[in-house]
Amino acid sequence: MAPLSEALSVKHIRSDGHTLTYHGKVDSDWIFAGVPHGGYVLSLLLTACIKHQGTTKHPDPIHLTAHFLLPTTVSEFNVEVEVVRFGSRFTNLLVKWIQEGEARVMTHMIFGILPAFDAPPSDKKYEDIPPTHPLYHSMPLPSHPTTLSVMPNVVSNLGFAKHIQYSPDPVIISRNKSKLVAPRGTHGGGLEGGLWLELTEKGANLALGLIPVFADFYPRTPGLLARTHGDNVPIRTYPTVMLTIEFKRQLPQPGTTGYARRTLGLYSRNHFLDHGRHDGYCEIWTAPSGIGEAEAGFARDENWKQEMRCIAVTGQMALVAPMVLRKSRARQPARL
């Protein structure tokens, strides 16, 4: 099992005017049914851009929009980074994932300067809703991760299960079920999703380049619907067509008391499901501890939610696909 730092390794190989090319190889652990995980692919794209922007005045990712044009494969790849605009506040990048001589994923990324994790709110009126404000949107996950247990992996071809573990929030599952029997008009419909997700590698630390991996794990609408009805979730895939991420702030520094260094919370709102095509809005939050165990130095109290912060928000459009389709696509060779 390769360390995460190796799985996300990309190397600059050439520059041509405003376009830089990075090269890497997909780690065979980060696959599902033989196909690279979409969030992992985006993390490789983002890692290349963070390397490119690291020495500029805009080192931090602010926003990305990704369109998955063709299936990616478990093979070597190139990432082409083109500087579209360099402004006073933001740098705009057009970034392509190249395999088989084609752009298989195309992204537009915006880089700038993110506020520090503990940055104070703006002193200008109506530019912030700080944690002390009565309308502040606080941590939406009801259950503290120390009270939960890791969910066992039941999917045999989930290659990255050795790198990621999770626990769904049972309170949110119950809330979805209560809507089924509630009178019409007493709720707004839709489904909620909530889980704690963490890296299993003990020496790993969260980084902004990993946020796409977490974002693409958001609870999918078809799976939430099956659980709400008390059914087993069908073993299908949910290929992402489009994904956006807005980064809100820096992550806490490793070792910061009261925050897990390998765990994040995901809370989603899922409203529409039409012939398999579904949307999702997901918030990515810091965690007070790992799943089932508190981090050293953390003392749980009733106000733990007040200290958590939203790191990023993400939106997706995804489909439902049978497993056999994904496996057949995975057998296609790749060339650069």
Coordinates of C-alpha atoms in Angstrom, one line a residue:
M1 CA 0.0 0.0 0.0
A2 CA 1.7 3.2 -1.2
P3 CA 1.7 6.2 1.1
L4 CA -0.8 8.9 0.1
S5 CA 2.1 11.3 -0.7
E6 CA 3.2 8.8 -3.4
A7 CA -0.3 8.2 -4.7
L8 CA -0.7 12.0 -5.3
S9 CA 2.7 12.5 -6.8
V10 CA 3.0 14.5 -10.1
K11 CA 6.2 15.8 -11.7
H12 CA 6.7 18.8 -13.9
I13 CA 8.1 17.7 -17.3
R14 CA 7.9 20.7 -19.6
S15 CA 6.8 24.3 -20.1
D16 CA 5.5 25.9 -23.3
G17 CA 4.7 29.6 -23.0
H18 CA 1.7 29.9 -20.6
T19 CA 1.1 26.1 -20.5
L20 CA 2.9 23.7 -18.1
T21 CA 2.7 19.9 -18.3
Y22 CA 2.9 17.5 -15.3
H23 CA 3.2 13.8 -15.5
G24 CA 2.1 11.0 -13.1
K25 CA 0.7 7.5 -12.8
V26 CA -2.7 6.5 -11.4
D27 CA -2.2 4.5 -8.2
S28 CA -4.0 1.2 -8.6
D29 CA -5.4 1.4 -5.0
W30 CA -7.6 4.4 -5.8
I31 CA -10.1 2.6 -8.0
F32 CA -13.6 1.3 -7.9
A33 CA -14.5 -1.5 -10.3
G34 CA -11.3 -0.9 -12.1
V35 CA -11.9 2.8 -12.7
P36 CA -10.0 5.6 -10.9
H37 CA -12.0 7.4 -8.2
G38 CA -13.2 10.7 -9.6
G39 CA -12.2 12.7 -6.5
Y40 CA -8.7 11.1 -6.6
V41 CA -8.3 12.2 -10.2
L42 CA -9.3 15.8 -9.2
S43 CA -6.9 15.7 -6.3
L44 CA -4.1 14.9 -8.8
L45 CA -5.2 17.8 -11.0
L46 CA -5.3 20.1 -8.0
T47 CA -1.9 18.9 -6.7
A48 CA -0.3 19.8 -10.0
C49 CA -1.9 23.3 -9.8
I50 CA -0.9 23.8 -6.2
K51 CA 2.7 23.0 -7.2
H52 CA 2.4 25.5 -10.1
Q53 CA 1.0 28.2 -7.9
G54 CA 3.2 27.6 -4.9
T55 CA 5.7 30.3 -5.7
T56 CA 3.2 32.9 -6.9
K57 CA 1.2 35.5 -5.0
H58 CA -1.9 33.3 -5.4
P59 CA -0.9 30.0 -3.8
D60 CA -4.3 28.8 -2.5
P61 CA -7.2 27.1 -4.3
I62 CA -10.4 29.2 -4.1
H63 CA -12.7 27.4 -6.5
L64 CA -12.7 24.7 -9.1
T65 CA -15.3 23.4 -11.6
A66 CA -14.6 20.0 -13.2
H67 CA -16.3 18.3 -16.2
F68 CA -15.7 14.6 -16.6
L69 CA -15.7 14.2 -20.4
L70 CA -14.5 10.6 -20.8
P71 CA -13.7 7.7 -18.4
T72 CA -10.2 7.8 -17.0
T73 CA -8.0 4.7 -16.9
V74 CA -5.5 3.2 -14.5
S75 CA -2.3 4.2 -16.3
E76 CA 0.0 7.1 -16.9
F77 CA -1.4 10.6 -17.4
N78 CA -0.4 14.2 -18.2
V79 CA -1.9 17.3 -16.6
E80 CA -1.8 20.4 -18.8
V81 CA -2.0 23.7 -16.8
E82 CA -2.7 26.9 -18.8
V83 CA -2.7 30.3 -17.2
V84 CA -5.8 32.0 -18.6
R85 CA -5.6 35.2 -16.5
F86 CA -3.4 36.6 -13.8
G87 CA -5.1 39.3 -11.9
S88 CA -4.6 41.3 -8.7
R89 CA -6.9 39.1 -6.6
F90 CA -7.2 35.8 -8.5
T91 CA -5.3 33.6 -11.0
N92 CA -7.5 31.6 -13.4
L93 CA -6.3 28.3 -14.7
L94 CA -7.6 25.9 -17.4
V95 CA -6.5 22.4 -16.4
K96 CA -6.8 19.2 -18.5
W97 CA -6.3 15.5 -17.7
I98 CA -4.8 13.9 -20.8
Q99 CA -5.0 10.1 -21.5
E100 CA -5.2 8.3 -24.8
G101 CA -4.3 11.6 -26.5
E102 CA -7.6 13.2 -25.3
A103 CA -8.7 15.6 -22.6
R104 CA -10.7 13.3 -20.3
V105 CA -11.3 15.7 -17.5
M106 CA -11.4 19.5 -18.0
T107 CA -11.3 21.9 -15.0
H108 CA -11.3 25.6 -14.5
M109 CA -9.6 26.6 -11.2
I110 CA -9.3 29.9 -9.4
F111 CA -6.4 30.5 -7.1
G112 CA -5.9 33.3 -4.6
I113 CA -5.3 33.7 -0.9
L114 CA -7.4 31.8 1.6
P115 CA -8.0 33.2 5.1
A116 CA -6.2 31.3 7.8
F117 CA -8.3 28.8 9.7
D118 CA -8.5 31.0 12.8
A119 CA -8.6 34.4 10.9
P120 CA -10.9 37.0 12.6
P121 CA -14.0 38.1 10.8
S122 CA -14.0 41.2 8.6
D123 CA -14.4 44.5 10.4
K124 CA -16.6 45.7 7.6
K125 CA -20.4 45.6 8.0
Y126 CA -22.3 42.8 6.3
E127 CA -19.2 41.0 5.0
D128 CA -19.3 38.2 7.5
I129 CA -21.7 36.0 9.5
P130 CA -19.3 35.1 12.4
P131 CA -19.8 32.2 14.8
T132 CA -21.1 34.6 17.4
H133 CA -23.9 35.8 15.1
P134 CA -27.4 34.4 15.8
L135 CA -27.8 33.4 12.1
Y136 CA -24.4 31.6 11.9
H137 CA -24.8 28.2 10.2
S138 CA -23.0 25.9 12.6
M139 CA -21.8 22.3 12.3
P140 CA -24.9 20.3 11.0
L141 CA -23.8 16.8 12.0
P142 CA -25.6 15.8 15.2
S143 CA -23.4 12.9 16.4
H144 CA -19.9 13.4 17.8
P145 CA -17.4 11.0 16.0
T146 CA -16.2 9.5 19.2
T147 CA -19.6 8.0 19.8
L148 CA -19.6 6.1 16.4
S149 CA -17.9 3.1 14.9
V150 CA -16.2 2.6 11.6
M151 CA -18.6 1.2 9.0
P152 CA -17.2 -2.2 7.7
N153 CA -16.5 -2.3 4.0
V154 CA -18.9 -4.6 2.1
V155 CA -17.8 -3.8 -1.5
S156 CA -15.2 -6.2 -2.7
N157 CA -13.9 -4.1 -5.6
L158 CA -13.4 -0.9 -3.6
G159 CA -9.7 -0.6 -4.0
F160 CA -9.3 2.6 -1.8
A161 CA -11.1 1.1 1.2
K162 CA -7.7 0.5 2.7
H163 CA -7.0 4.2 2.7
I164 CA -10.4 5.6 3.7
Q165 CA -12.9 4.7 6.4
Y166 CA -16.2 6.3 7.4
S167 CA -19.2 6.3 9.7
P168 CA -22.6 7.6 8.8
D169 CA -24.5 9.7 11.3
P170 CA -27.5 7.6 12.6
V171 CA -29.5 10.7 13.6
I172 CA -29.6 11.9 10.0
I173 CA -30.7 8.5 8.8
S174 CA -33.6 8.6 11.3
R175 CA -34.6 12.1 10.2
N176 CA -34.9 10.9 6.6
K177 CA -37.0 7.9 7.7
S178 CA -39.3 10.2 9.7
K179 CA -40.2 12.1 6.6
L180 CA -41.7 9.0 5.0
V181 CA -44.5 8.9 7.5
A182 CA -44.9 12.6 8.2
P183 CA -48.0 14.3 6.7
R184 CA -47.4 16.1 3.4
G185 CA -46.6 19.7 3.8
T186 CA -44.8 19.3 7.1
H187 CA -41.4 19.2 5.6
G188 CA -39.7 20.4 2.4
G189 CA -38.9 17.0 1.0
G190 CA -35.5 15.9 -0.2
L191 CA -32.9 13.9 1.7
E192 CA -30.0 14.7 4.1
G193 CA -26.7 12.8 4.2
G194 CA -24.1 12.9 6.9
L195 CA -21.0 11.0 7.7
W196 CA -17.5 11.3 9.2
L197 CA -14.7 10.3 6.8
E198 CA -11.1 9.8 7.6
L199 CA -7.8 8.7 6.2
T200 CA -6.5 5.4 7.6
E201 CA -2.8 6.1 7.2
K202 CA -1.5 7.0 10.7
G203 CA 1.1 9.4 9.5
A204 CA -1.2 11.2 7.1
N205 CA -2.4 14.8 7.5
L206 CA -5.3 16.6 5.9
A207 CA -4.3 19.0 3.1
L208 CA -6.3 21.2 0.7
G209 CA -5.1 18.9 -2.2
L210 CA -7.1 16.1 -0.7
I211 CA -10.4 18.0 -0.4
P212 CA -11.7 16.6 -3.8
V213 CA -11.3 13.1 -2.5
F214 CA -13.5 13.9 0.4
A215 CA -15.9 15.9 -1.8
D216 CA -16.5 12.9 -4.1
F217 CA -17.5 10.8 -1.2
Y218 CA -20.7 12.8 -0.4
P219 CA -23.7 10.6 0.2
R220 CA -25.5 9.9 -3.1
T221 CA -29.2 10.4 -3.5
P222 CA -30.0 6.8 -4.7
G223 CA -28.2 5.3 -1.8
L224 CA -29.8 7.6 0.7
L225 CA -33.2 6.8 -0.7
A226 CA -32.6 3.0 -0.5
R227 CA -31.5 3.3 3.2
T228 CA -34.5 5.5 4.0
H229 CA -36.8 2.7 2.7
G230 CA -34.9 0.1 4.7
D231 CA -33.4 -1.6 1.7
N232 CA -29.8 -2.6 1.0
V233 CA -28.0 -0.1 -1.2
P234 CA -27.6 -1.7 -4.7
I235 CA -24.0 -2.2 -5.8
R236 CA -23.9 0.4 -8.6
T237 CA -21.7 3.2 -9.5
Y238 CA -22.5 6.9 -9.6
P239 CA -20.2 8.5 -12.2
T240 CA -19.7 12.2 -11.6
V241 CA -20.5 14.4 -14.7
M242 CA -19.7 17.8 -13.1
L243 CA -18.3 18.8 -9.7
T244 CA -17.6 22.2 -8.1
I245 CA -15.7 23.0 -5.0
E246 CA -15.4 26.3 -3.2
F247 CA -12.7 26.4 -0.6
K248 CA -13.7 28.5 2.4
R249 CA -10.5 28.7 4.6
Q250 CA -7.2 27.0 5.4
L251 CA -7.2 23.7 7.3
P252 CA -6.1 23.9 11.0
Q253 CA -2.3 23.4 11.3
P254 CA -1.3 19.8 12.2
G255 CA -1.3 19.4 16.0
T256 CA -3.9 22.1 16.7
T257 CA -5.7 21.0 19.8
G258 CA -9.4 20.1 19.4
Y259 CA -9.2 19.1 15.7
A260 CA -8.6 15.8 14.1
R261 CA -5.7 15.7 11.6
R262 CA -7.1 12.8 9.5
T263 CA -10.9 13.2 9.8
L264 CA -13.6 15.5 8.2
G265 CA -17.3 15.7 8.4
L266 CA -19.6 15.7 5.3
Y267 CA -23.2 17.0 5.4
S268 CA -25.3 16.9 2.2
R269 CA -28.7 18.0 1.0
N270 CA -30.0 16.0 -1.9
H271 CA -33.2 17.2 -3.6
F272 CA -33.8 15.7 -7.0
L273 CA -33.5 12.3 -8.6
D274 CA -34.7 11.9 -12.2
H275 CA -34.1 8.7 -14.2
G276 CA -30.8 8.2 -12.2
R277 CA -29.5 11.7 -12.7
H278 CA -29.1 13.4 -9.4
D279 CA -27.7 16.5 -7.7
G280 CA -26.1 17.0 -4.4
Y281 CA -24.8 19.9 -2.2
C282 CA -22.3 19.0 0.4
E283 CA -20.5 20.9 3.2
I284 CA -17.1 19.7 4.4
W285 CA -16.3 20.4 8.0
T286 CA -13.5 20.0 10.5
A287 CA -13.8 17.2 13.0
P288 CA -13.2 17.3 16.8
S289 CA -11.7 13.8 16.8
G290 CA -11.2 10.6 14.9
I291 CA -14.0 8.1 14.5
G292 CA -14.5 6.2 17.8
E293 CA -11.5 7.8 19.6
A294 CA -10.6 11.3 20.7
E295 CA -7.4 12.9 19.6
A296 CA -4.8 13.6 22.2
G297 CA -5.5 16.7 24.2
F298 CA -9.1 16.9 23.2
A299 CA -11.7 17.1 26.0
R300 CA -15.3 16.7 24.8
D301 CA -17.8 19.2 25.9
E302 CA -21.4 20.1 25.0
N303 CA -20.2 23.1 22.9
W304 CA -17.9 21.1 20.5
K305 CA -19.9 22.2 17.4
Q306 CA -19.2 25.9 18.0
E307 CA -15.5 25.3 17.4
M308 CA -15.9 23.4 14.1
R309 CA -15.5 25.3 10.8
C310 CA -16.6 24.7 7.2
I311 CA -13.6 24.1 5.0
A312 CA -15.3 23.8 1.7
V313 CA -18.7 23.4 -0.1
T314 CA -19.2 21.2 -3.1
G315 CA -21.9 20.6 -5.7
Q316 CA -22.3 17.7 -8.1
M317 CA -24.3 16.3 -10.9
A318 CA -24.0 12.5 -11.2
L319 CA -25.6 9.5 -12.9
V320 CA -26.3 5.9 -12.0
A321 CA -24.5 3.2 -14.0
P322 CA -24.4 -0.6 -13.8
M323 CA -21.2 -2.1 -12.5
V324 CA -20.6 -4.0 -15.7
L325 CA -20.3 -0.8 -17.8
R326 CA -17.6 0.5 -15.5
K327 CA -15.6 -2.7 -15.7
S328 CA -15.8 -2.8 -19.5
R329 CA -14.5 0.8 -19.7
A330 CA -11.7 0.0 -17.3
R331 CA -10.2 -2.6 -19.7
Q332 CA -9.5 0.0 -22.4
P333 CA -5.8 0.8 -22.8
A334 CA -4.4 4.3 -22.4
R335 CA -1.8 6.3 -24.2
L336 CA -0.5 9.9 -23.7

